[in-house]
Short mmCIF file of C-alpha atoms and ligand atoms in Angstrom, two decimals:
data_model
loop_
_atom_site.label_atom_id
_atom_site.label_comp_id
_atom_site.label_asym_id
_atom_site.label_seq_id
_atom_site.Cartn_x
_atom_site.Cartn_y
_atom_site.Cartn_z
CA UNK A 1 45.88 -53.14 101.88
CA UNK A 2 43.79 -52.46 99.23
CA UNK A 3 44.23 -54.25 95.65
CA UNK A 4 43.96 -53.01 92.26
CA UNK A 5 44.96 -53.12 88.86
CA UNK A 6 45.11 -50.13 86.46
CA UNK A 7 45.48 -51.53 82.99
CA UNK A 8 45.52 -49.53 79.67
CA UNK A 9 42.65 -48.88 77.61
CA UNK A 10 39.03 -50.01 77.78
CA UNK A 11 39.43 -53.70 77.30
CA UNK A 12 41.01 -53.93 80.67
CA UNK A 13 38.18 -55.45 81.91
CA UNK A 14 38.74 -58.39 79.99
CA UNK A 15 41.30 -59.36 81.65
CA UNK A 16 41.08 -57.31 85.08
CA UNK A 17 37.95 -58.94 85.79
CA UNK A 18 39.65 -62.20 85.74
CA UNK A 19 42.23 -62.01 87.81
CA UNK A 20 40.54 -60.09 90.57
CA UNK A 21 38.72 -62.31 92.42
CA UNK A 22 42.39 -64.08 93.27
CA UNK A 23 43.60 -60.44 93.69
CA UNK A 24 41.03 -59.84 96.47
CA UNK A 25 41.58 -63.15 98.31
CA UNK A 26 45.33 -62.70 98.68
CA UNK A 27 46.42 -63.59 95.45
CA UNK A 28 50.05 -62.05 94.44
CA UNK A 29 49.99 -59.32 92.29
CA UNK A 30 52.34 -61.12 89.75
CA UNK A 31 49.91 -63.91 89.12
CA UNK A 32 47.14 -61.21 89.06
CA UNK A 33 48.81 -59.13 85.88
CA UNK A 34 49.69 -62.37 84.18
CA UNK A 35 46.67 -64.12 84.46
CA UNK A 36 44.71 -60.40 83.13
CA UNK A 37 47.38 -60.41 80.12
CA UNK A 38 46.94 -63.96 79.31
CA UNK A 39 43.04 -63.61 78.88
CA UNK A 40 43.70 -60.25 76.63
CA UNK A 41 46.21 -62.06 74.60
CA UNK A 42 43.53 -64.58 73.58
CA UNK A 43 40.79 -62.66 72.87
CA UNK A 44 40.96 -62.41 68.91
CA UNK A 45 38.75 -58.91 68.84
CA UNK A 46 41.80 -57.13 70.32
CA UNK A 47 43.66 -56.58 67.64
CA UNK A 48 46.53 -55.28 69.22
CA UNK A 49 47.80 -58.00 71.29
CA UNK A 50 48.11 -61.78 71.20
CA UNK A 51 45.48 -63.42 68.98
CA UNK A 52 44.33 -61.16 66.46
CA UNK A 53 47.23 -59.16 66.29
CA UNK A 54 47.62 -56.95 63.52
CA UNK A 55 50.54 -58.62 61.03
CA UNK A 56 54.14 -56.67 60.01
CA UNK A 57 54.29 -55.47 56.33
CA UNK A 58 54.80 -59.21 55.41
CA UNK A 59 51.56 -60.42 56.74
CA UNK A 60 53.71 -62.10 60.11
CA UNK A 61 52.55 -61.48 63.59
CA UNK A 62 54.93 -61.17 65.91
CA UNK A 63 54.42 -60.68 70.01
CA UNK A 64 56.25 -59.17 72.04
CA UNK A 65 55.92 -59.08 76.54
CA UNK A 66 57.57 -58.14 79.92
CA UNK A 67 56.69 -58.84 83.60
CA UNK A 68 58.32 -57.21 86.14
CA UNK A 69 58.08 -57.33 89.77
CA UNK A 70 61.24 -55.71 91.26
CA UNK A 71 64.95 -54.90 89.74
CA UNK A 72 66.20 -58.47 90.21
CA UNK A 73 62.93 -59.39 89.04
CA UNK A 74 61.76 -59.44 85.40
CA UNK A 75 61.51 -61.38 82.46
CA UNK A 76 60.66 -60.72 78.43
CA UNK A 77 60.47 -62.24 75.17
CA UNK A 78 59.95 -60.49 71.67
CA UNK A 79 59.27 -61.33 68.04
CA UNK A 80 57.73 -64.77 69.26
CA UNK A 81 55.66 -65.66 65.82
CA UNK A 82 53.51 -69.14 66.93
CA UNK A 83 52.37 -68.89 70.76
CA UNK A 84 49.29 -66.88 71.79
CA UNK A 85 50.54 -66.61 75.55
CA UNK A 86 54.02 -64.50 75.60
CA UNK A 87 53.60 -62.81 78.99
CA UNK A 88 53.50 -66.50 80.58
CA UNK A 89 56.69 -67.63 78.60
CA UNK A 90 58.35 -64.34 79.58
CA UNK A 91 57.53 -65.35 82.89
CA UNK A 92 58.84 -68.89 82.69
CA UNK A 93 62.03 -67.14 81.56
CA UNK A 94 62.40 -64.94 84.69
CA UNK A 95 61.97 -67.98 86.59
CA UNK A 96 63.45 -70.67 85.12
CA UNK A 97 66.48 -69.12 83.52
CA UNK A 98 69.83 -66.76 84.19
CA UNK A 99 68.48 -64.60 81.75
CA UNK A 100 65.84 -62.05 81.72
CA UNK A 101 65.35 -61.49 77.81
CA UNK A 102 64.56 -64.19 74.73
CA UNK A 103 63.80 -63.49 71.23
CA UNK A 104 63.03 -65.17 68.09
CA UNK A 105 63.71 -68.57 67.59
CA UNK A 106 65.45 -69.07 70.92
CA UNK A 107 62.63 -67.75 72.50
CA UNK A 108 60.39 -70.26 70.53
CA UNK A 109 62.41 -72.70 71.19
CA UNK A 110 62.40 -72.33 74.71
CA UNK A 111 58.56 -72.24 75.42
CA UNK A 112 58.90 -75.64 72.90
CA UNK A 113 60.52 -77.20 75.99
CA UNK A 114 58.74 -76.35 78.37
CA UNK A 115 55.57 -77.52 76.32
CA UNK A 116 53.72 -74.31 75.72
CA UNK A 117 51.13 -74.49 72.72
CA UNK A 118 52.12 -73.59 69.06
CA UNK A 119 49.06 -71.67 67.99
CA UNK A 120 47.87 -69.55 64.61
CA UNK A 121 48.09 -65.97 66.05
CA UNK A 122 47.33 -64.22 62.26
CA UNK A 123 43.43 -64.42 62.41
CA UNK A 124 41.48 -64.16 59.37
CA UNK A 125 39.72 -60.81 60.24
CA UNK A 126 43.80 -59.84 60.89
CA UNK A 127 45.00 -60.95 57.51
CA UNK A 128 42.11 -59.33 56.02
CA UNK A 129 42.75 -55.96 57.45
CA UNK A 130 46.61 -56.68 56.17
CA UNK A 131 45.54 -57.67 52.80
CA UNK A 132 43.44 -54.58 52.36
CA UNK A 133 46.20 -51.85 53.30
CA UNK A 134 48.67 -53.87 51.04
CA UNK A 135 46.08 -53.53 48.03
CA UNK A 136 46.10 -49.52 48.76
CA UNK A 137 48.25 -47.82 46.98
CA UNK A 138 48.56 -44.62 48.66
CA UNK A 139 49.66 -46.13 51.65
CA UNK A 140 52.31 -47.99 50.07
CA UNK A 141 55.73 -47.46 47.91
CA UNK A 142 57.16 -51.50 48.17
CA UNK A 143 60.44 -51.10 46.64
CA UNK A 144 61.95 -48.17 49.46
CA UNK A 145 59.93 -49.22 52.32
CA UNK A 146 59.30 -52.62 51.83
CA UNK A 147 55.26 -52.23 52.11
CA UNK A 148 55.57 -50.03 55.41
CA UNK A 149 54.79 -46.66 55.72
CA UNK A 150 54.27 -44.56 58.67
CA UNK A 151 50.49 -44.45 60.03
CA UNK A 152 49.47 -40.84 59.24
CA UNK A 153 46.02 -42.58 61.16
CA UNK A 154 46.42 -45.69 62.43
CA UNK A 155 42.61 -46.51 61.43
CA UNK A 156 42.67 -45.37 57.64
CA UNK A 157 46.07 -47.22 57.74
CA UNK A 158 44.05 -50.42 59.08
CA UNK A 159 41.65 -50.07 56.65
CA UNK A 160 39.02 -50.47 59.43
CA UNK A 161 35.44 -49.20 59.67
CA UNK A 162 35.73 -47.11 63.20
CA UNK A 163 31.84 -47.03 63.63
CA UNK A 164 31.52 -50.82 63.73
CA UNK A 165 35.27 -51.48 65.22
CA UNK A 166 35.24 -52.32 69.03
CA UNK A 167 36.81 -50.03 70.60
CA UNK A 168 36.25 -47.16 68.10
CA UNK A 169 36.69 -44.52 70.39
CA UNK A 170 40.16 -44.86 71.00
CA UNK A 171 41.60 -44.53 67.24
CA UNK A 172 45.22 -44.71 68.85
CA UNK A 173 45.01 -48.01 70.81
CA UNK A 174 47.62 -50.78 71.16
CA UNK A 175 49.70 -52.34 73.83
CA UNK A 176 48.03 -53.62 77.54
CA UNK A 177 50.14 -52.76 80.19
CA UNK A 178 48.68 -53.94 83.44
CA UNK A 179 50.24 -52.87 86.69
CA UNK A 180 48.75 -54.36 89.77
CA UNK A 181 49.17 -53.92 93.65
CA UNK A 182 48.03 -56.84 96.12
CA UNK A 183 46.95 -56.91 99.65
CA UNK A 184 50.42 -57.31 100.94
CA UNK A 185 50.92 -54.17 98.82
CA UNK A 186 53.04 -55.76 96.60
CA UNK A 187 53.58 -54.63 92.88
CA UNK A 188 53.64 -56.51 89.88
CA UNK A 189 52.95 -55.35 86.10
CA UNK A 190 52.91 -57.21 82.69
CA UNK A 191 53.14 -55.61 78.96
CA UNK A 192 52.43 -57.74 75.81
CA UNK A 193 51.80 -56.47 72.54
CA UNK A 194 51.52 -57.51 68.84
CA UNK A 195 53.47 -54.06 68.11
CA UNK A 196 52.79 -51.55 65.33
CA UNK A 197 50.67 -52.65 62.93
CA UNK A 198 52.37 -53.46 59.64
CA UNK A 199 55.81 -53.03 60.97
CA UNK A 200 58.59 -53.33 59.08
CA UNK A 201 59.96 -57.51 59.69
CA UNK A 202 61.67 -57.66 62.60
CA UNK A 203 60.70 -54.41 64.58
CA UNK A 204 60.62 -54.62 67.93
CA UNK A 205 58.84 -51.55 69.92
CA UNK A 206 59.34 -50.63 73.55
CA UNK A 207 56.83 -53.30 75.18
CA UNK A 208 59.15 -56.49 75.97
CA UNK A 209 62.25 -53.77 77.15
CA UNK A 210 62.46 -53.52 80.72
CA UNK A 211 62.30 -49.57 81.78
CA UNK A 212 61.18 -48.78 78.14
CA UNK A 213 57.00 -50.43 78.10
CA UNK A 214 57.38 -51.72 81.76
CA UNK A 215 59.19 -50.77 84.64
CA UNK A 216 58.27 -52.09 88.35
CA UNK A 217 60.44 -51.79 91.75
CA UNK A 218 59.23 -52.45 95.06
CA UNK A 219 60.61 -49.57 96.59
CA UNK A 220 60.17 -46.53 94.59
CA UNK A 221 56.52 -47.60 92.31
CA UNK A 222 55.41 -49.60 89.19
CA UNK A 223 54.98 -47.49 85.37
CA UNK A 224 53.93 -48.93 81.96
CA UNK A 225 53.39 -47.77 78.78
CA UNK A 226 50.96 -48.40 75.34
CA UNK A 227 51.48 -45.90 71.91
CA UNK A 228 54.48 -45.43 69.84
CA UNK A 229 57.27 -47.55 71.18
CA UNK A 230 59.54 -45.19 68.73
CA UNK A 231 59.09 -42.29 71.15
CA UNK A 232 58.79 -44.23 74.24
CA UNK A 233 61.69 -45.92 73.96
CA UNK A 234 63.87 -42.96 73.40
CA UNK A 235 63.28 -41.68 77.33
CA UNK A 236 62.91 -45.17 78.92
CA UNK A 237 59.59 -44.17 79.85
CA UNK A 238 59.12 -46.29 82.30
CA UNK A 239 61.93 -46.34 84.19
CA UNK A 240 61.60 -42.42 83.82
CA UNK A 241 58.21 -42.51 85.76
CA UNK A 242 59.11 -44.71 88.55
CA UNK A 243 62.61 -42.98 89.22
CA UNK A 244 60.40 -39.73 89.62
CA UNK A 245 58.36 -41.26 92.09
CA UNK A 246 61.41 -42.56 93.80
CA UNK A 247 62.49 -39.06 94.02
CA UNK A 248 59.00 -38.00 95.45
CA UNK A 249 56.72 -37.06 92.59
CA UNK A 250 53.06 -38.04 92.54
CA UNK A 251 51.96 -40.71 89.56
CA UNK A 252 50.53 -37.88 87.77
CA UNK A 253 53.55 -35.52 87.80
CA UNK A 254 56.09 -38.05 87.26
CA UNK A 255 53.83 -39.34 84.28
CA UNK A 256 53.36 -35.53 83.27
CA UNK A 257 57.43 -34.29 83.37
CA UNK A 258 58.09 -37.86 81.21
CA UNK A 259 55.39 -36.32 78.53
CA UNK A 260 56.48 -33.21 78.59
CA UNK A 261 60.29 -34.65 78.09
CA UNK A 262 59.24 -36.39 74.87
CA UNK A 263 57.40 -33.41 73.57
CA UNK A 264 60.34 -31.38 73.99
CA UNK A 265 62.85 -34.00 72.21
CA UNK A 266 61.08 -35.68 69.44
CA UNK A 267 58.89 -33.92 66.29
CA UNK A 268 55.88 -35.29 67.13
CA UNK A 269 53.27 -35.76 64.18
CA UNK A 270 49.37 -36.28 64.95
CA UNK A 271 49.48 -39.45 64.58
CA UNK A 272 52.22 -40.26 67.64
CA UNK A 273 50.17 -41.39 70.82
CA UNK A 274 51.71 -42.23 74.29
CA UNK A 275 49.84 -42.93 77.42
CA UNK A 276 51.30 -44.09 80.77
CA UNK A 277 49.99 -46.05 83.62
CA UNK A 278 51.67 -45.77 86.77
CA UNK A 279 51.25 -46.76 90.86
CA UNK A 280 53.00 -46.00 94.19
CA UNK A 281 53.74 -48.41 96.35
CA UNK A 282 51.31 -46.41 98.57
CA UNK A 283 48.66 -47.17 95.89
CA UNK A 284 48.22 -44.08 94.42
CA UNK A 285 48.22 -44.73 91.02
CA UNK A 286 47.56 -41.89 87.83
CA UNK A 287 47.21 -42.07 83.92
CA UNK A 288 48.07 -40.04 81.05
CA UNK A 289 48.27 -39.51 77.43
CA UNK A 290 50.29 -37.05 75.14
CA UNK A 291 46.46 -36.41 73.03
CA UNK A 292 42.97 -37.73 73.44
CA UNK A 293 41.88 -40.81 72.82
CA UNK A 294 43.43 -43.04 76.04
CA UNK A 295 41.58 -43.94 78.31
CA UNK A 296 42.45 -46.33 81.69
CA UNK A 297 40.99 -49.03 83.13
CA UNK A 298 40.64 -49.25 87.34
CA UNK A 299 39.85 -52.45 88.94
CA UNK A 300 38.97 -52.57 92.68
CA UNK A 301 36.88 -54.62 95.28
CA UNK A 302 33.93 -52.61 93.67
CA UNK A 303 34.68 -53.63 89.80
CA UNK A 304 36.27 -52.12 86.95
CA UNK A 305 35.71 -48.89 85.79
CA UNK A 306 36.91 -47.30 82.26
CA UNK A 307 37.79 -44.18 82.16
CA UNK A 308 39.22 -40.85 80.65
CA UNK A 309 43.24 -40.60 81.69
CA UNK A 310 44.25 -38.08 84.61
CA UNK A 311 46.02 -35.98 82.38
CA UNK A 312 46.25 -34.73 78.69
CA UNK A 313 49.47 -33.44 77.83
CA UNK A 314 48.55 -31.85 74.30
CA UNK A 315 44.76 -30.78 73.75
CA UNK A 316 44.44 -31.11 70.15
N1 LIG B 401 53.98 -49.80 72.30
C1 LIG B 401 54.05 -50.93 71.50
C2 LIG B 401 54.96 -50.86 70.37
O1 LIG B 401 55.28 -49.77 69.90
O2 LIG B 401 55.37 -51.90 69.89
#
């Protein structure tokens, strides 16, 4: 069969173009994603994931991640504050333990055993960014919120230049999902994520919750997500997605009916973005995004191509 991987957003390459060449000779899809979202988590100019991660309202990053290869198959940790890699520990914790979730400190202190790394995740171009939207004080009332606000645009918020940003053309970007299907046909996906930027302390989004940023099983199709967790969470997107390909809808409509559910239940604001990644067994695979802005990334025996998502849900 034919492999692929179908992350989110343009800096799939990054870590698509890594893992394929073990995709293509036979390689399971499982190492594939993980191997993709471990060279995304360390590059420090993605500043939504891993090193470089954007910091919570107190100036702490904190990672969250999920793999996922079947039901009986998945692993996560969140809020893990001093290890760049947390889609491999979230895999050592689908294999090594009873468990399938670990957070905080337990999770730290797991990935301490098993002799994982401590690294510095804030970066200085990170704190930077932090200490300039604490400084502003429109964006800020301390005392009620402590420092966090809602992003009415996630860029002004960021106090970042868009024109000399990489990645400026997607003003909405955050988490990588990466789904990925191997030669045996086999489906795998990983999600990791520093979360919203300037969270309130101890937020955790939708990313490292299995059916919520990541949902995978062999029988029915494989679904991730990247955007608000807030609104993502509320429908188990995921899981949403791949049940409606179990019950015989195409990526795209399952991907479109789970849009068009959150539309219809949450007041959405212009700055909430959602996009979805999903894959049939079959590999058919489909993107889309509530607004412009998303776009994919497709990885084949040909390369990696970015592109603009299968479907927009609103065109504003
Ligand atoms: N989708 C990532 C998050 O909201 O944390």
């Amino acid at each position: 069969m034919k492999p692929q991987m179908l992350t989110t957003w343009s800096f799939g390459p990054t870590g698509n173009d890594a893992a394929m060449p073990s995709l293509l000779e036979g390689g399971h899809a499982l190492n594939a994603v993980v191997q993709a979202a471990t060279v995304i988590e360390a590059d420090p100019t993605i500043d939504s994931v891993g090193v470089g991660g954007l910091p919570d309202a107190d100036g702490n990053v904190s990672l969250d991640a999920c793999i996922m290869t079947d039901p009986n198959r998945c692993g996560a940790v969140m809020y893990v504050q001093h290890f760049a890699n947390p889609t491999q520990i979230a895999r050592k914790v689908m294999e090594e333990t009873i468990h399938v979730t670990l957070a905080g400190e337990g999770a730290e202190a797991f990935a301490d055993s098993l002799g994982f790394p401590r690294s510095q995740i804030l970066t200085a171009e990170a704190k930077a960014v932090w200490e300039r939207w604490r400084k502003d004080p429109n964006n800020i009332d301390r005392d009620k919120y402590r420092g966090w606000l809602p992003p009415i645009n996630v860029e002004e918020l960021r106090g970042v230049d868009v024109k000399t940003r990489p990645h400026a053309a997607e003003p909405l970007h955050d988490t990588v999902t990466i789904l990925a299907r191997d030669v045996k046909g086999q489906l795998a996906g990983a999600c990791t994520t520093s979360g919203m930027a300037f969270k309130v302390p101890g937020r955790v989004g939708d990313s490292p919750i299995v059916g919520q940023g990541l949902y995978v099983d062999q029988e029915a199709g494989a679904a991730g997500a990247t955007g608000t967790g807030e609104i993502i969470s509320g429908v188990c997107g995921s899981f949403l997605i791949v049940e409606l390909m179990r019950r015989g809808a195409k990526p795209v409509e399952a991907i479109r009916e789970t849009l068009e559910r959150i539309q219809k239940r949450f007041s959405l604001h212009q700055e909430h973005q959602v996009a979805f990644v999903a894959m049939s067994k079959a590999g058919d695979w489909a993107s889309g995004a509530l607004r412009p802005g998303f776009r994919h990334t497709i990885t084949d025996e040909i390369g990696s191509r970015v592109e603009e998502p299968t479907m927009v849900l609103i065109q504003d």
